[in-house]
Every structure is written in C-alpha cells, then in structure tokens.
Amino acid sequence: MSNDIHTEVAIIGGGVQGAGIAQAAAAAGYDSCIFERATWAAGTSQRSSKLIHGGLRYLETAQFSLVFHSLRERAQLLRNAPELVRPVPFYIPIYKNTSRRPWQIRAGLTLYYLLSGGGPLGHFRKLKKEEWNNLDGLDTNGLQAVFQYWDGQTDDRLLTEAVVDSAAQLGAQTFTGWELLEAKKNEDGYSLTFNTADGERRCHCKSLVNATGPWVNQTSQRIENAAMTEEIELVRGSHIVVDKRLGRGVYYMEAPSDRRAVFAMPWGEHTLVGTTEVIHRDGPDNIAPSNDEITYLQNTLSHFFPGEKPALIDAWAGLRVLPRSDDSANKRLRDTFLMCDDENSPKILSVYGGKLTAYRHTAERVLGLLSKRLGPRTPRADTRRTPLAPRQ
C-alpha cells in the first residue's frame, strides 16, 4: 500500500521505556517509529511513585548493579531535565521498634553515597534532636534517630512526554491512537497491522520492540513467532493523595503492620503516600486500589503523623512486572530483563519490567542488541547529554 510506513525499528508501547528506546534509536541514527494505542504514559508511566532515585532499599537484597546504574541515571536526569526532575531531601526516622538500627541505616547510606560517585547529592547526615520538632509533625515518641539524604522527584507523565518529544526531534516518527492488531514475520523483519481512527494501517520494520509494560505477554500473542514469553506476575502498587502539606521533604517510613517501606512526599499542595505491593489477579486493563490498600496507606501515615486524619483526595494504582516467584514481592529482583528471538540478530525483542529512573539505561541495552542486526549508523546525539524539557 502506498501509505505503508517503512522503518528500521518499530516500538510498541508509549510508556517511558518505549519512549526511551525510540529516543535512543533515533539518537543512534536509526529510522524509528513508536506506536501507542492510547496516549503517552497512559499506563504505568503516569502511576508511579514519581521518584527519580537509586533505590536505597534494594541494597538489602544485594541489587548493587541496579542501584549503581539508577544513581548514574539520576545524576544525568538532574542535569539534563532540571525543569522536570528536582532534588528533594528524604528523612528516615528510626524508633525503638524499627527493624533496622541506626548503624544499619548509616551503613546503607554510606554505600549509597559510594555507589553514587560522591558529589553533593550523595551526602547524608544525622539530624540533631533539636531539629526533630521541625519535621512536619512527625511523631517523636520513641524516636532514636533521623537520617537525611537526597534523591529526586518528577512528574512521570511530563517526563515521558519530554522523552517522546526528544525522540521526535531526533527524527523518530510518533503515533498515538494506533493499536497493534497483528505482526507477521517475514524475511526482512515484521509487517505490522494497526487499527487507527482512519482504519487499518501497516508498518514494515526490520526489528520490532515490544515495550508494552504489563501488557507485554498479551502483545506477544499478536506477534507471529514472538520471542519466548517469560512467566510473570503483575504486582499492584497503589498510592493515595491526602489533604496534608509536607514542607520539609519526603519521609521514608517503615509500615508498622508489615515493615515495608512507604513514602510520604510533597505533591503540589498535598501529600502523596505510596506504595503497596499486592499481586494483581485481574488483567492490566482493570486496575484500581483496593479499600484495604487505601486503609493501609492511611494508617501508615497516621502512625507517623499522629492526631491527623487528612481527607482522601485521590487514589490510583500502577502495575510492576516481576518474574513469577514464591518470594514476596518486595524481595524480588527489580532489574529489567530482555527477551529476543536471536541475540546475534534480533527481529523481535520484548522488555520485561523497568524502573522510571533507569529508562535510558534500559534503552541502551536494547540498542546494544538491535545494533547487531541493523549495523552501525552515524549518531545524531548522545542521550546521556540530551536536554529534556516539558511541553509548552
């Protein structure tokens, strides 16, 4: 057909992972297209905890490589996207019944500092007791220590849109309202058929990337000879927004009921609290916080800020993609994993999981595989130094 699209790399999925891959492919000099069935960041990428961070808690499960790369990406985002990502102070209160002792927190923060490569954002300190009463009404009964360190915060939807815009500026074609119906394998790559507002459209590509997040295995069912799918579980992370203002920064709390990490953070004039980790039994199109999760987050906040019952303003949930395992969700590895049909010349590659902070690092890994099939090109840009700005 005369209006068929021809490209080297076709990416399905307009979340931050797909956007990052489109940006990386265009920056590396490849013809690329990204297709999203709804709007940019319509899924998990606008339902995260809004944090750009290394993942301090992942040190306990020895995920040092993940933390190292995330901290490197944090530094680059703070430099490249100052209007979208800002440093914020984090506070870790330690009580008599907190499961981790002050020396353990100090050791973890020291390792976090070393993995970050130092610099002002890596610094941490132990607050003096006379500072405790200035912590937004934090309960001081039984409080033994408070540590303060730094990480980043963003608007995940705006960040995703900025990455898409950067990809487009580098030459990628971007399409919303395009739903993949099927993908047929051929000698040159894949022929894709989409449903659009203007009827069916087709795209022919040499390499196809499935970056549809929680829908990754559902999308694979529409792709002929797709790479072997991984057994996964969808884990729901719910958040609430309440009518409370935090003036000092983000609080890293240990939920009293199960000792999980829960954050309370400034979000405009209100407070965002999250997240939960619950196995999601329904499909990815049917997702909302349960009443139990909302109560869990409200009770955690009230435990640390007693005497307050701020009104619930909003609640939402996103889905993490984790390998199927008998381990509890909070103990599983969080690294992104990639599956392809041929590591030496991939026609189809699927992205499983992914952290908001590390989207660019994931894209570099994807391009490392795709380049084996497509060969080298003259780069147009280096995404490590490419500015990102919010839409005007």
Coordinates of C-alpha atoms in Angstrom, one line a residue:
M1 CA 0.0 0.0 0.0
S2 CA 1.2 3.5 -0.8
N3 CA 0.7 4.8 2.7
D4 CA 2.5 2.0 4.4
I5 CA 5.2 3.0 6.8
H6 CA 8.7 1.6 6.4
T7 CA 11.2 1.9 9.2
E8 CA 14.2 0.0 10.8
V9 CA 12.9 -0.1 14.4
A10 CA 9.3 -0.2 15.4
I11 CA 8.5 0.2 19.1
I12 CA 5.1 -0.8 20.5
G13 CA 4.2 1.0 23.8
G14 CA 4.3 4.7 24.7
G15 CA 5.3 4.5 28.3
V16 CA 8.7 5.8 29.4
Q17 CA 10.5 2.5 28.4
G18 CA 9.2 2.7 24.9
A19 CA 9.8 6.4 24.7
G20 CA 13.4 5.9 25.9
I21 CA 14.0 3.2 23.2
A22 CA 12.6 5.5 20.5
Q23 CA 14.9 8.3 21.6
A24 CA 17.9 6.0 21.8
A25 CA 17.3 4.5 18.4
A26 CA 16.8 7.9 16.8
A27 CA 19.9 9.3 18.6
A28 CA 21.9 6.3 17.3
G29 CA 20.9 7.2 13.7
Y30 CA 18.3 4.6 13.0
D31 CA 14.9 5.2 11.4
S32 CA 12.4 4.5 14.1
C33 CA 8.7 4.7 14.9
I34 CA 6.9 4.4 18.2
F35 CA 3.2 3.4 18.4
E36 CA 0.9 3.9 21.4
R37 CA -2.8 2.7 21.4
A38 CA -3.9 5.5 23.8
T39 CA -1.9 8.5 24.9
W40 CA 1.7 8.8 26.0
A41 CA 2.2 7.5 29.6
A42 CA -1.4 6.2 29.7
G43 CA -0.4 3.2 31.7
T44 CA 2.1 2.6 34.5
S45 CA 4.3 5.6 33.5
Q46 CA 1.8 8.0 35.0
R47 CA 1.0 5.9 38.0
S48 CA 4.4 5.5 39.6
S49 CA 5.7 7.0 42.9
K50 CA 7.1 9.9 41.0
L51 CA 10.7 9.3 42.3
I52 CA 14.0 9.5 40.5
H53 CA 16.1 7.5 42.8
G54 CA 18.7 4.8 43.1
G55 CA 16.6 2.5 45.2
L56 CA 18.1 2.6 48.7
R57 CA 16.1 -0.4 49.9
Y58 CA 17.4 -2.6 47.0
L59 CA 20.8 -2.6 48.8
E60 CA 19.3 -5.1 51.3
T61 CA 18.7 -7.6 48.5
A62 CA 22.2 -7.0 47.1
Q63 CA 21.0 -5.4 43.9
F64 CA 24.1 -3.3 43.6
S65 CA 24.2 -3.1 39.8
L66 CA 20.6 -1.8 39.7
V67 CA 21.3 0.8 42.4
F68 CA 24.6 1.8 40.7
H69 CA 23.0 2.4 37.3
S70 CA 20.0 4.1 38.7
L71 CA 22.2 6.5 40.6
R72 CA 24.1 7.3 37.4
E73 CA 20.8 7.9 35.6
R74 CA 19.6 10.1 38.5
A75 CA 22.6 12.3 38.1
Q76 CA 22.1 12.6 34.3
L77 CA 18.4 13.4 34.6
L78 CA 19.0 16.1 37.2
R79 CA 21.5 17.7 34.8
N80 CA 19.5 17.2 31.6
A81 CA 16.0 17.9 32.8
P82 CA 16.2 20.5 35.6
E83 CA 12.6 21.7 34.9
L84 CA 11.3 18.1 35.3
V85 CA 13.5 16.5 37.9
R86 CA 14.5 18.2 41.1
P87 CA 16.5 17.1 44.2
V88 CA 14.5 16.7 47.4
P89 CA 15.6 15.8 50.9
F90 CA 14.5 12.4 52.3
Y91 CA 14.1 11.7 56.0
I92 CA 14.4 8.2 57.6
P93 CA 13.0 8.1 61.2
I94 CA 14.3 5.3 63.4
Y95 CA 12.3 4.3 66.5
K96 CA 12.8 1.8 69.3
N97 CA 10.7 -0.8 67.4
T98 CA 12.1 0.0 63.9
S99 CA 13.5 -3.2 62.4
R100 CA 16.7 -1.5 61.2
R101 CA 19.1 0.0 63.7
P102 CA 20.8 3.4 63.2
W103 CA 24.2 1.8 62.4
Q104 CA 22.5 -0.2 59.6
I105 CA 20.9 2.9 58.1
R106 CA 24.3 4.7 58.3
A107 CA 26.0 1.8 56.6
G108 CA 23.4 1.7 53.8
L109 CA 23.6 5.4 53.2
T110 CA 27.4 5.2 53.1
L111 CA 27.2 2.5 50.4
Y112 CA 24.6 4.6 48.6
Y113 CA 27.0 7.5 48.7
L114 CA 29.8 5.5 47.3
L115 CA 27.7 3.9 44.5
S116 CA 26.6 7.4 43.5
G117 CA 30.2 8.5 43.0
G118 CA 30.0 11.1 45.7
G119 CA 29.0 14.7 45.0
P120 CA 26.6 17.0 46.9
L121 CA 23.6 14.8 46.3
G122 CA 25.3 11.8 47.8
H123 CA 25.8 13.5 51.2
F124 CA 23.7 12.4 54.2
R125 CA 23.6 13.4 57.8
K126 CA 22.1 12.5 61.2
L127 CA 19.8 15.2 62.4
K128 CA 20.2 16.8 65.8
K129 CA 17.5 16.2 68.4
E130 CA 16.6 19.9 68.4
E131 CA 15.6 19.6 64.7
W132 CA 13.1 16.8 65.3
N133 CA 10.2 19.2 66.1
N134 CA 10.5 20.8 62.7
L135 CA 9.6 17.7 60.8
D136 CA 6.0 18.4 59.8
G137 CA 4.6 16.9 63.0
L138 CA 6.5 13.6 62.8
D139 CA 5.9 11.5 65.9
T140 CA 8.9 11.9 68.3
N141 CA 7.8 9.4 70.9
G142 CA 10.3 6.6 71.0
L143 CA 12.3 8.3 68.2
Q144 CA 16.0 7.4 68.4
A145 CA 17.5 9.0 65.2
V146 CA 16.6 10.7 62.0
F147 CA 18.8 10.5 58.9
Q148 CA 18.5 12.9 56.0
Y149 CA 19.8 12.1 52.5
W150 CA 18.9 13.2 48.9
D151 CA 17.1 11.8 45.9
G152 CA 14.9 13.2 43.1
Q153 CA 11.3 13.7 42.3
T154 CA 9.5 14.2 39.0
D155 CA 6.1 14.2 37.2
D156 CA 6.3 10.9 35.5
R157 CA 3.8 11.7 32.7
L158 CA 5.5 15.0 31.9
L159 CA 8.9 13.3 31.8
T160 CA 7.6 10.6 29.5
E161 CA 6.2 13.2 27.1
A162 CA 9.5 15.1 27.2
V163 CA 11.4 11.9 26.1
V164 CA 8.9 11.3 23.3
D165 CA 9.4 14.9 22.1
S166 CA 13.1 14.4 22.2
A167 CA 12.8 11.2 20.1
A168 CA 10.7 13.1 17.6
Q169 CA 13.2 16.0 17.5
L170 CA 15.9 13.4 16.7
G171 CA 13.9 12.0 13.8
A172 CA 11.6 9.3 15.3
Q173 CA 8.0 9.1 14.0
T174 CA 5.5 9.1 16.8
F175 CA 1.9 7.8 16.7
T176 CA -0.9 7.7 19.2
G177 CA -4.2 6.0 18.8
W178 CA -2.6 3.1 17.0
E179 CA -3.4 -0.3 18.4
L180 CA -1.5 -3.3 17.2
L181 CA -3.7 -6.0 15.7
E182 CA -1.1 -8.4 14.4
A183 CA 2.6 -8.7 13.4
K184 CA 3.6 -11.1 10.7
K185 CA 7.2 -12.2 10.5
N186 CA 8.9 -12.1 7.1
E187 CA 12.4 -12.4 5.6
D188 CA 13.2 -8.7 6.2
G189 CA 11.6 -8.4 9.7
Y190 CA 8.0 -7.8 10.5
S191 CA 4.8 -6.4 8.9
L192 CA 2.6 -4.8 11.4
T193 CA -1.1 -4.1 11.1
F194 CA -2.7 -1.4 13.3
N195 CA -6.2 -0.2 14.0
T196 CA -6.4 3.6 13.8
A197 CA -9.1 6.2 13.7
D198 CA -8.6 6.2 9.9
G199 CA -8.9 2.5 9.5
E200 CA -6.2 -0.2 9.3
R201 CA -2.6 1.0 8.6
R202 CA 0.6 -1.0 8.1
C203 CA 4.2 -0.7 9.1
H204 CA 7.2 -2.7 7.9
C205 CA 10.2 -2.9 10.1
K206 CA 13.5 -4.8 10.4
S207 CA 13.3 -5.0 14.2
L208 CA 10.3 -4.9 16.5
V209 CA 10.4 -4.0 20.2
N210 CA 7.5 -4.9 22.5
A211 CA 7.6 -2.3 25.3
T212 CA 4.0 -2.5 26.5
G213 CA 4.7 -3.0 30.2
P214 CA 2.1 -5.0 32.0
W215 CA 0.6 -5.9 28.5
V216 CA 3.9 -7.4 27.3
N217 CA 2.7 -11.0 27.1
Q218 CA -0.7 -10.0 25.7
T219 CA 1.0 -8.1 23.0
S220 CA 3.3 -11.1 22.3
Q221 CA 0.2 -13.1 21.5
R222 CA -0.4 -10.8 18.5
I223 CA 3.2 -11.2 17.2
E224 CA 4.0 -14.2 15.0
N225 CA 6.9 -16.2 16.2
A226 CA 7.4 -13.8 19.1
A227 CA 10.3 -14.3 21.4
M228 CA 9.6 -16.8 24.2
T229 CA 7.5 -15.2 26.8
E230 CA 8.5 -15.1 30.4
E231 CA 6.3 -16.2 33.3
I232 CA 5.4 -13.0 35.1
E233 CA 3.3 -11.7 37.9
L234 CA 1.7 -8.3 37.9
V235 CA 2.2 -6.5 41.3
R236 CA -0.1 -3.6 42.1
G237 CA 1.4 -0.5 43.6
S238 CA -1.3 1.8 45.0
H239 CA -0.9 5.4 46.0
I240 CA -3.1 8.0 47.7
V241 CA -3.2 11.8 47.8
V242 CA -4.3 13.4 51.0
D243 CA -5.1 16.9 52.2
K244 CA -1.9 17.5 54.1
R245 CA 1.1 19.6 53.3
L246 CA 4.7 18.4 53.9
G247 CA 7.2 21.3 54.0
R248 CA 10.4 19.6 54.7
G249 CA 10.6 16.8 52.1
V250 CA 10.0 13.1 51.7
Y251 CA 9.6 10.7 54.6
Y252 CA 10.8 7.2 54.3
M253 CA 8.6 5.2 56.7
E254 CA 8.5 1.6 57.8
A255 CA 4.9 0.5 57.8
P256 CA 4.1 -0.8 61.3
S257 CA 1.9 -3.7 60.0
D258 CA 4.4 -5.4 57.7
R259 CA 7.7 -3.4 57.9
R260 CA 7.6 -2.4 54.3
A261 CA 9.0 0.9 53.0
V262 CA 6.3 3.5 52.4
F263 CA 7.0 7.1 51.3
A264 CA 5.1 10.2 52.2
M265 CA 6.1 13.1 49.9
P266 CA 5.0 16.6 48.9
W267 CA 2.8 16.6 45.8
G268 CA 1.8 20.2 45.0
E269 CA -0.2 21.5 47.9
H270 CA -0.9 17.9 49.1
T271 CA 0.8 14.7 50.2
L272 CA 1.3 11.6 48.1
V273 CA 1.7 8.3 50.0
G274 CA 2.8 5.0 48.5
T275 CA 3.2 2.4 47.6
T276 CA 1.7 -1.1 48.2
E277 CA 2.8 -4.4 46.8
V278 CA -0.1 -6.7 46.1
I279 CA -0.3 -9.5 43.5
H280 CA -2.8 -8.3 40.9
R281 CA -5.1 -11.1 39.8
D282 CA -7.1 -9.2 37.2
G283 CA -5.9 -8.1 33.8
P284 CA -3.8 -4.9 33.3
D285 CA -6.8 -3.0 31.9
N286 CA -8.7 -3.4 35.2
I287 CA -6.7 -1.7 37.9
A288 CA -7.6 0.4 40.9
P289 CA -6.5 0.5 44.6
S290 CA -8.4 -1.8 46.9
N291 CA -10.1 -0.4 50.1
D292 CA -7.6 -2.4 52.1
E293 CA -4.6 -0.8 50.3
I294 CA -6.1 2.7 50.9
T295 CA -6.6 2.0 54.6
Y296 CA -3.1 0.5 54.8
L297 CA -1.5 3.7 53.4
Q298 CA -3.8 6.0 55.6
N299 CA -2.9 4.0 58.7
T300 CA 0.8 4.1 57.9
L301 CA 0.7 7.9 57.5
S302 CA -1.3 8.3 60.7
H303 CA 1.1 6.2 62.7
F304 CA 4.0 8.5 61.9
F305 CA 2.0 11.7 62.0
P306 CA -0.4 11.1 64.9
G307 CA -3.5 13.1 65.6
E308 CA -4.1 13.8 61.9
K309 CA -6.7 12.2 59.6
P310 CA -6.2 14.2 56.4
A311 CA -9.0 13.9 53.8
L312 CA -8.5 11.5 50.9
I313 CA -8.3 13.5 47.6
D314 CA -7.2 10.9 45.1
A315 CA -6.0 7.3 44.7
W316 CA -4.5 5.3 41.8
A317 CA -2.5 2.2 41.2
G318 CA 0.1 1.1 38.7
L319 CA 1.5 -2.4 37.9
R320 CA 5.0 -3.7 38.2
V321 CA 6.1 -6.6 36.0
L322 CA 8.1 -9.1 38.1
P323 CA 9.3 -12.7 37.4
R324 CA 6.9 -15.3 38.8
S325 CA 8.4 -16.4 42.1
D326 CA 7.5 -17.8 45.5
D327 CA 9.3 -14.9 47.2
S328 CA 7.3 -11.9 48.5
A329 CA 7.0 -9.1 46.0
N330 CA 9.3 -6.7 48.0
K331 CA 12.1 -9.3 48.0
R332 CA 12.2 -10.0 44.2
L333 CA 14.8 -8.7 41.9
R334 CA 13.8 -5.4 40.1
D335 CA 16.2 -5.5 37.2
T336 CA 14.7 -5.1 33.7
F337 CA 15.1 -8.2 31.6
L338 CA 15.1 -8.5 27.8
M339 CA 14.0 -11.5 25.7
C340 CA 14.7 -11.8 22.0
D341 CA 14.4 -14.4 19.2
D342 CA 18.1 -14.2 18.3
E343 CA 20.7 -12.4 20.4
N344 CA 23.0 -12.0 17.4
S345 CA 20.3 -10.6 15.0
P346 CA 17.1 -9.9 16.8
K347 CA 13.9 -9.3 14.8
I348 CA 11.7 -9.2 17.9
L349 CA 12.7 -8.1 21.4
S350 CA 10.4 -7.8 24.5
V351 CA 11.1 -5.6 27.5
Y352 CA 10.0 -7.0 30.9
G353 CA 9.8 -4.7 33.9
G354 CA 11.7 -1.4 34.1
K355 CA 12.3 1.4 36.5
L356 CA 11.3 5.0 35.7
T357 CA 14.7 6.3 36.8
A358 CA 16.7 3.8 34.6
Y359 CA 14.7 4.0 31.4
R360 CA 17.6 5.4 29.4
H361 CA 20.0 2.7 30.6
T362 CA 17.4 0.1 29.6
A363 CA 17.2 1.7 26.1
E364 CA 21.0 1.5 25.8
R365 CA 20.8 -2.3 26.5
V366 CA 18.1 -2.7 23.9
L367 CA 20.1 -0.7 21.3
G368 CA 23.1 -2.9 22.0
L369 CA 21.1 -5.9 20.8
L370 CA 19.4 -4.2 17.9
S371 CA 22.6 -2.9 16.5
K372 CA 23.8 -6.4 16.0
R373 CA 21.1 -6.8 13.3
L374 CA 21.0 -3.3 12.0
G375 CA 24.7 -2.5 11.9
P376 CA 26.3 0.9 12.8
R377 CA 25.0 4.3 11.9
T378 CA 26.2 7.9 12.2
P379 CA 24.9 9.0 15.6
R380 CA 22.7 12.1 15.8
A381 CA 23.1 12.7 19.5
D382 CA 24.2 11.3 22.8
T383 CA 21.2 10.7 25.1
R384 CA 23.5 11.0 28.2
R385 CA 23.7 14.7 27.4
T386 CA 20.4 15.4 25.6
P387 CA 18.3 18.1 27.3
L388 CA 14.7 17.3 28.2
A389 CA 12.1 20.0 28.7
P390 CA 8.4 20.0 29.5
R391 CA 5.9 20.7 26.7
Q392 CA 4.9 24.3 26.4

